[in-house]
Coordinates of C-alpha atoms (C1' of nucleotides) in Angstrom, one line a residue:
Chain Z
M1 CA -9.9 22.2 -7.3
S2 CA -7.2 24.1 -10.1
A3 CA -4.7 20.7 -10.1
I4 CA -2.0 23.5 -10.6
E5 CA 0.6 21.0 -10.2
F6 CA 0.6 19.8 -14.2
R7 CA 0.5 22.8 -14.9
D8 CA 4.1 25.3 -16.0
H9 CA 4.1 27.7 -12.8
D10 CA 6.5 29.3 -10.6
H11 CA 7.5 26.4 -9.2
A12 CA 10.4 28.5 -6.3
A13 CA 7.6 30.9 -5.3
C14 CA 4.8 28.0 -5.3
M15 CA 7.8 26.3 -3.0
R16 CA 8.3 29.5 -1.3
S17 CA 4.5 30.6 -0.2
T18 CA 3.7 27.4 1.1
M19 CA 6.5 26.7 3.3
Q20 CA 5.6 29.5 4.4
A21 CA 1.8 28.5 5.0
A22 CA 3.6 25.5 6.8
E23 CA 6.1 27.7 9.1
A24 CA 2.3 29.8 10.5
Q25 CA 0.2 27.1 10.9
C26 CA 3.3 25.5 12.8
A27 CA 3.6 28.3 15.1
A28 CA -0.3 29.0 15.2
R29 CA -0.7 25.3 16.7
G30 CA 2.8 25.0 18.7
L31 CA 4.4 22.2 16.5
R32 CA 7.6 22.5 15.9
L33 CA 9.3 22.4 12.7
T34 CA 12.2 20.8 13.2
P35 CA 15.0 20.6 10.6
V36 CA 14.8 17.1 9.8
R37 CA 10.8 17.6 9.2
R38 CA 11.9 21.0 7.6
R39 CA 14.2 19.8 5.1
A40 CA 11.6 16.8 4.6
L41 CA 9.2 18.8 4.0
E42 CA 11.4 21.1 1.2
I43 CA 12.4 17.7 0.0
L44 CA 8.9 16.6 -0.8
L45 CA 8.1 20.2 -2.6
S46 CA 11.1 20.2 -5.0
E47 CA 8.6 18.6 -7.4
H48 CA 4.8 17.7 -7.5
R49 CA 5.8 14.3 -7.2
A50 CA 4.7 10.9 -4.7
L51 CA 8.5 10.0 -3.1
G52 CA 9.3 6.9 -1.1
A53 CA 10.1 7.0 2.0
Y54 CA 13.5 5.8 1.6
D55 CA 14.1 7.7 -1.5
L56 CA 13.7 11.1 0.9
L57 CA 15.8 9.0 3.3
A58 CA 18.3 9.1 0.6
H59 CA 18.1 13.0 0.1
L60 CA 18.2 13.4 4.2
S61 CA 21.1 11.1 4.8
A62 CA 23.1 12.6 1.8
E63 CA 22.7 16.5 3.6
G64 CA 23.6 14.3 7.2
L65 CA 20.5 14.7 8.5
G66 CA 19.6 11.4 9.6
A67 CA 21.1 7.9 7.9
Q68 CA 18.4 5.6 9.5
P69 CA 14.8 4.7 8.2
P70 CA 13.0 6.5 10.9
V71 CA 14.3 9.6 11.1
A72 CA 12.1 9.6 7.8
Y73 CA 9.4 7.5 8.5
R74 CA 9.3 10.0 12.0
A75 CA 9.5 12.9 10.1
L76 CA 7.2 12.4 7.7
D77 CA 4.4 10.6 10.4
F78 CA 4.8 14.4 11.6
L79 CA 4.0 15.8 8.8
V80 CA 1.7 13.4 7.6
K81 CA -0.4 14.1 10.7
A82 CA -0.3 17.9 10.5
G83 CA -1.6 17.9 7.5
L84 CA 1.4 19.2 5.8
A85 CA 2.1 16.3 4.0
H86 CA 0.5 12.6 2.2
K87 CA 0.6 9.8 2.2
I88 CA -0.2 8.4 -0.9
E89 CA -1.9 4.3 -0.6
A90 CA -2.1 3.7 -4.1
L91 CA 2.4 4.1 -3.7
N92 CA 2.9 3.4 -0.8
A93 CA 4.5 7.2 -1.2
Y94 CA 4.9 10.5 0.2
V95 CA 3.8 14.1 -0.8
G96 CA 4.5 17.9 0.3
C97 CA 0.4 19.1 1.2
V98 CA -0.3 23.1 -1.7
H99 CA -2.2 23.8 1.0
P100 CA -1.7 23.0 4.4
G101 CA -3.4 24.7 7.1
E102 CA -7.0 24.1 5.8
D103 CA -8.5 20.8 7.1
H104 CA -9.3 18.9 3.7
A105 CA -10.2 15.6 2.8
P106 CA -7.6 15.4 0.3
A107 CA -8.0 13.7 -3.2
F108 CA -5.3 12.9 -6.2
L109 CA -4.4 12.9 -9.8
I110 CA -1.1 9.9 -9.5
C111 CA 0.2 9.6 -13.0
R112 CA 1.2 6.3 -13.1
N113 CA 4.2 7.0 -15.2
C114 CA 6.5 9.9 -13.6
R115 CA 4.2 9.5 -10.6
S116 CA 3.3 13.5 -10.6
V117 CA 0.7 14.2 -8.2
A118 CA -2.3 16.7 -8.7
E119 CA -4.2 17.5 -5.1
A120 CA -7.6 18.1 -5.1
E121 CA -10.8 18.1 -2.5
T122 CA -13.5 16.2 -1.6
S123 CA -16.0 15.4 0.5
P124 CA -16.7 11.7 1.6
T125 CA -20.0 12.9 3.7
K126 CA -21.4 13.7 0.0
S127 CA -20.5 11.5 -2.4
R128 CA -22.5 8.6 -2.9
L129 CA -20.4 6.6 -0.9
G130 CA -21.0 8.7 1.7
D131 CA -24.8 7.6 1.3
A132 CA -24.0 3.8 1.0
A133 CA -22.2 4.7 4.8
R134 CA -25.1 6.3 6.3
A135 CA -27.6 3.7 4.7
A136 CA -25.0 1.2 6.0
G137 CA -24.3 2.7 9.6
F138 CA -21.2 3.1 9.0
R139 CA -19.3 6.6 10.9
I140 CA -16.4 7.5 7.9
E141 CA -13.3 8.9 10.1
R142 CA -11.0 9.2 7.0
S143 CA -11.2 8.5 3.4
V144 CA -8.4 8.2 0.2
V145 CA -9.5 8.8 -3.4
E146 CA -7.3 8.1 -5.3
A147 CA -7.6 8.7 -9.4
E148 CA -4.5 6.6 -11.3
G149 CA -3.4 8.1 -15.3
L150 CA -1.8 9.4 -16.9
C151 CA -1.1 13.4 -16.6
P152 CA -1.2 15.8 -19.7
A153 CA 2.9 15.5 -20.7
C154 CA 2.9 11.6 -19.8
Q155 CA -0.1 11.3 -22.7
E156 CA 2.1 13.2 -25.6
T157 CA 4.7 10.6 -25.1
D158 CA 3.5 7.5 -23.4
A159 CA 0.5 6.9 -26.0
Chain P
M1 CA -25.8 -0.1 -3.3
S2 CA -26.0 -2.6 -0.1
A3 CA -23.4 -2.6 2.3
I4 CA -25.5 -6.3 2.5
E5 CA -21.8 -7.4 4.2
F6 CA -22.4 -5.7 6.9
R7 CA -25.5 -7.3 8.2
D8 CA -26.5 -10.2 9.1
H9 CA -27.2 -12.7 6.4
D10 CA -26.6 -16.0 4.7
H11 CA -23.2 -16.2 3.9
A12 CA -23.0 -20.0 3.1
A13 CA -25.2 -19.1 0.3
C14 CA -23.8 -15.9 -0.7
M15 CA -20.0 -17.6 -0.4
R16 CA -21.7 -20.6 -2.9
S17 CA -23.4 -18.0 -5.7
T18 CA -20.4 -16.0 -5.7
M19 CA -18.7 -18.3 -6.7
Q20 CA -20.1 -19.4 -8.9
A21 CA -20.5 -16.5 -10.6
A22 CA -16.9 -16.5 -10.7
E23 CA -15.9 -19.9 -12.5
A24 CA -19.0 -19.1 -15.1
Q25 CA -16.8 -15.4 -15.9
C26 CA -13.5 -18.4 -15.6
A27 CA -15.6 -20.2 -18.2
A28 CA -16.7 -17.2 -20.4
R29 CA -13.0 -15.6 -21.0
G30 CA -11.0 -18.3 -20.9
L31 CA -9.9 -18.2 -17.7
R32 CA -8.4 -21.1 -15.1
L33 CA -9.5 -20.9 -12.1
T34 CA -6.8 -23.6 -10.7
P35 CA -7.5 -25.4 -6.9
V36 CA -4.9 -22.9 -6.0
R37 CA -6.5 -20.3 -7.2
R38 CA -9.2 -21.0 -6.3
R39 CA -8.9 -21.9 -2.5
A40 CA -7.5 -18.6 -2.2
L41 CA -11.0 -16.8 -3.4
E42 CA -12.8 -19.2 -1.4
I43 CA -10.2 -18.5 1.9
L44 CA -10.9 -14.7 0.7
L45 CA -14.5 -14.6 0.6
S46 CA -15.3 -17.0 3.5
E47 CA -15.7 -13.8 5.6
H48 CA -16.1 -9.6 4.5
R49 CA -12.9 -9.0 5.6
A50 CA -9.4 -8.3 4.5
L51 CA -7.4 -10.5 4.7
G52 CA -2.9 -10.6 3.9
A53 CA -1.6 -11.5 1.8
Y54 CA 0.8 -13.6 4.6
D55 CA -2.0 -14.5 6.2
L56 CA -3.7 -16.0 2.6
L57 CA -0.3 -17.8 2.7
A58 CA -0.6 -19.2 6.1
H59 CA -4.2 -20.3 5.1
L60 CA -2.5 -22.7 1.9
S61 CA 0.3 -23.4 3.3
A62 CA -1.9 -25.2 5.9
E63 CA -3.6 -26.9 3.4
G64 CA -0.7 -28.0 1.5
L65 CA -1.1 -25.7 -1.9
G66 CA 2.4 -23.8 -1.6
A67 CA 4.7 -22.5 1.4
Q68 CA 5.7 -19.5 -0.8
P69 CA 5.2 -16.0 -0.8
P70 CA 4.9 -15.4 -5.0
V71 CA 2.4 -19.1 -4.1
A72 CA -0.2 -15.4 -2.6
Y73 CA 0.6 -12.8 -4.5
R74 CA 0.0 -14.9 -7.9
A75 CA -2.8 -16.4 -6.7
L76 CA -3.7 -12.3 -5.7
D77 CA -2.8 -11.3 -9.4
F78 CA -5.1 -13.4 -10.8
L79 CA -7.6 -12.6 -8.8
V80 CA -7.1 -9.2 -8.9
K81 CA -6.8 -9.1 -12.4
A82 CA -9.3 -10.9 -13.7
G83 CA -11.7 -8.7 -11.4
L84 CA -12.8 -11.5 -8.3
A85 CA -11.1 -9.5 -5.9
H86 CA -9.6 -6.3 -5.2
K87 CA -6.8 -4.8 -3.5
I88 CA -8.0 -2.7 -0.7
E89 CA -4.7 0.0 -0.4
A90 CA -5.2 1.4 2.6
L91 CA -4.5 -1.5 4.1
N92 CA -2.5 -3.7 2.2
A93 CA -5.2 -6.3 2.1
Y94 CA -6.5 -8.0 -0.1
V95 CA -10.6 -9.4 -0.4
G96 CA -12.8 -11.1 -2.6
C97 CA -15.3 -9.3 -5.0
V98 CA -18.9 -10.1 -4.2
H99 CA -20.1 -9.1 -8.0
P100 CA -18.1 -10.6 -10.5
G101 CA -18.1 -10.4 -13.7
E102 CA -20.1 -6.6 -13.4
D103 CA -17.3 -4.2 -14.5
H104 CA -16.7 -2.3 -11.4
A105 CA -15.0 0.6 -10.3
P106 CA -15.3 -0.1 -6.6
A107 CA -15.3 1.8 -3.4
F108 CA -15.1 0.3 -0.4
L109 CA -16.0 1.1 3.7
I110 CA -13.3 -0.5 5.9
C111 CA -13.9 -1.3 9.2
R112 CA -10.0 0.0 10.7
N113 CA -11.6 -2.4 14.2
C114 CA -12.8 -6.0 12.6
R115 CA -11.2 -5.4 9.4
S116 CA -14.7 -5.8 7.7
V117 CA -15.2 -4.5 4.5
A118 CA -18.2 -3.7 2.2
E119 CA -17.6 -2.8 -1.5
A120 CA -20.1 0.1 -3.2
E121 CA -19.8 0.9 -6.7
T122 CA -18.3 4.7 -7.6
S123 CA -18.0 6.2 -11.5
P124 CA -14.7 7.9 -11.0
T125 CA -15.3 10.7 -14.4
K126 CA -18.8 11.8 -12.6
S127 CA -17.5 12.5 -9.0
R128 CA -15.9 16.3 -8.4
L129 CA -12.3 14.5 -9.2
G130 CA -13.9 13.4 -12.6
D131 CA -14.3 17.1 -13.2
A132 CA -10.9 18.2 -11.9
A133 CA -9.6 15.8 -14.5
R134 CA -11.0 17.1 -17.6
A135 CA -9.9 20.3 -16.2
A136 CA -6.2 18.9 -16.1
G137 CA -6.1 17.5 -19.4
F138 CA -5.6 13.9 -16.4
R139 CA -6.6 10.9 -18.2
I140 CA -7.6 8.7 -15.8
E141 CA -7.5 4.8 -15.7
R142 CA -7.9 3.5 -12.7
S143 CA -9.5 4.9 -9.2
V144 CA -9.4 4.1 -5.8
V145 CA -11.7 5.2 -3.0
E146 CA -11.5 4.1 0.1
A147 CA -13.5 5.0 3.5
E148 CA -12.1 3.5 6.3
G149 CA -14.4 4.0 10.1
L150 CA -15.7 1.8 12.4
C151 CA -18.8 -0.1 11.3
P152 CA -21.9 -0.5 12.9
A153 CA -21.0 -3.6 15.3
C154 CA -17.7 -2.5 15.6
Q155 CA -19.0 1.2 16.7
E156 CA -21.4 -0.6 19.6
T157 CA -18.2 -2.0 21.1
D158 CA -14.8 0.3 21.1
A159 CA -16.9 4.1 21.1
Chain G
dA1 C1' 3.5 -41.3 -29.7
dA2 C1' 7.2 -37.7 -30.5
dC3 C1' 7.3 -33.1 -30.0
dA4 C1' 6.9 -28.2 -29.1
dC5 C1' 4.5 -25.1 -26.9
dC6 C1' 2.4 -21.9 -22.8
dG7 C1' 1.2 -21.3 -19.1
dC8 C1' 1.3 -22.6 -14.3
dT9 C1' 4.3 -24.1 -9.8
dG10 C1' 8.0 -24.8 -6.9
dT11 C1' 11.9 -22.5 -4.7
dT12 C1' 15.3 -19.9 -3.6
dA13 C1' 16.7 -15.6 -2.8
dT14 C1' 16.3 -10.4 -2.1
dA15 C1' 14.2 -6.3 -2.8
dA16 C1' 10.9 -2.4 -0.7
dC17 C1' 8.2 -0.5 3.2
dA18 C1' 7.9 -0.4 8.1
dT19 C1' 7.9 -0.4 13.1
dA20 C1' 9.5 -1.6 18.3
dT21 C1' 12.6 -0.5 21.0
dC22 C1' 16.0 1.4 24.3
dA23 C1' 19.5 4.7 24.8
dA24 C1' 20.3 9.5 24.3
dT25 C1' 20.1 14.5 23.1
dA26 C1' 18.0 18.9 23.4
dC27 C1' 14.0 22.1 24.8
dC28 C1' 10.5 24.1 27.9
dC29 C1' 8.8 25.8 31.6
dA30 C1' 8.3 25.8 36.5
Chain Q
dT1 C1' 17.9 24.3 38.3
dG2 C1' 16.0 20.7 38.1
dG3 C1' 12.3 17.9 36.1
dG4 C1' 9.3 16.6 32.1
dT5 C1' 8.4 15.3 27.7
dA6 C1' 9.2 15.8 22.4
dT7 C1' 12.9 14.7 19.3
dT8 C1' 16.9 12.5 17.8
dG9 C1' 20.2 8.2 17.0
dA10 C1' 21.1 3.5 16.9
dT11 C1' 20.7 -1.5 15.9
dA12 C1' 17.2 -4.5 15.0
dT13 C1' 13.6 -6.8 13.3
dG14 C1' 9.0 -7.5 11.2
dT15 C1' 6.3 -7.4 6.7
dT16 C1' 5.3 -6.7 1.8
dA17 C1' 6.1 -7.8 -2.6
dT18 C1' 8.8 -9.3 -7.1
dA19 C1' 13.3 -11.9 -9.3
dA20 C1' 14.4 -15.2 -11.3
dC21 C1' 15.1 -19.7 -12.8
dA22 C1' 14.1 -24.9 -13.4
dG23 C1' 10.5 -28.1 -13.5
dC24 C1' 6.3 -30.2 -14.7
dG25 C1' 1.4 -30.5 -17.0
dG26 C1' -1.2 -30.5 -20.2
dT27 C1' -2.1 -29.5 -25.9
dG28 C1' -1.9 -28.6 -30.1
dT29 C1' 0.0 -30.9 -34.2
dT30 C1' 2.2 -34.1 -37.0

DNA sequence: AACACCGCTGTTATAACATATCAATACCCA
DNA sequence: TGGGTATTGATATGTTATAACAGCGGTGTT
């Protein structure tokens, strides 16, 4: 993986290409990227940071796209199910996916200071946990892999 | 690891030895395992299942050990900080630790049907995520590794 | 014994996260 | 054009978690 999220990069281009990939995905799979969903994804992607559902809702409602919690949660459900966003369980927060489409088991590096999030890949079945699961007769359906700590930028200021 | 949690075992003995280990830990480190904390740990350990804070609170208050949320959350904070219990982030629930004392980075197998939980070991630094973290200059402080799926027992009934 | 200190507990209130339900509307397609 | 399905709007409520402050209880000191 690359963890490009912690590095300087052309974020406008990054967002553009991610949004294009998301649209392509939706078109290919017959999913409807409606205005609310589209805007929600843009907001999530606008920084590589985790946003709470109510933070997202605040953005949306400021733009007249709905004012009640279900608006945000429905958009998030759609995006997560479509693989266009991920939930960060350790924060009860959400982040846009930077490589939508590829069916993946994501792993995250989460800065506890600035909430920035970098996405990596795992393969749950190949890990030691996968071995343990096989030994126990457990069938893994979904995996959550999250590491909390300090991103490069915050190590300088905070540590 | 063993995932003894999914197998038949002498659970009374399992609990007794775990409680003894917990007490030894507290004694060694000058921590106070007060009645509420002790009972909370016993409740968490009574099954190898994840319990919500309010479930725990219901048990405690039925025994006259406090009726308000902070009672449960304080006990849980103590147990988690002391390494005697773990939070399951994917469920917002808590589980007793089956090998307290050993400083560990736990990983969990979680049954989505019966909420039973088996604890395994990880070493975040040695995983591919650890490699990614090093490459990105990210400093990992804590890791969350949770796999959801079906335990052996629930595969028979549910699938 | 009197005192101060500190950690734990009791209690109220509220914050933060999430979903159930039902009505209304928009979209697709036969 | 009509009928079904997905989406949105709105109200209410459920669930998880913490802030804040008062009081209690043991410990160590003098």
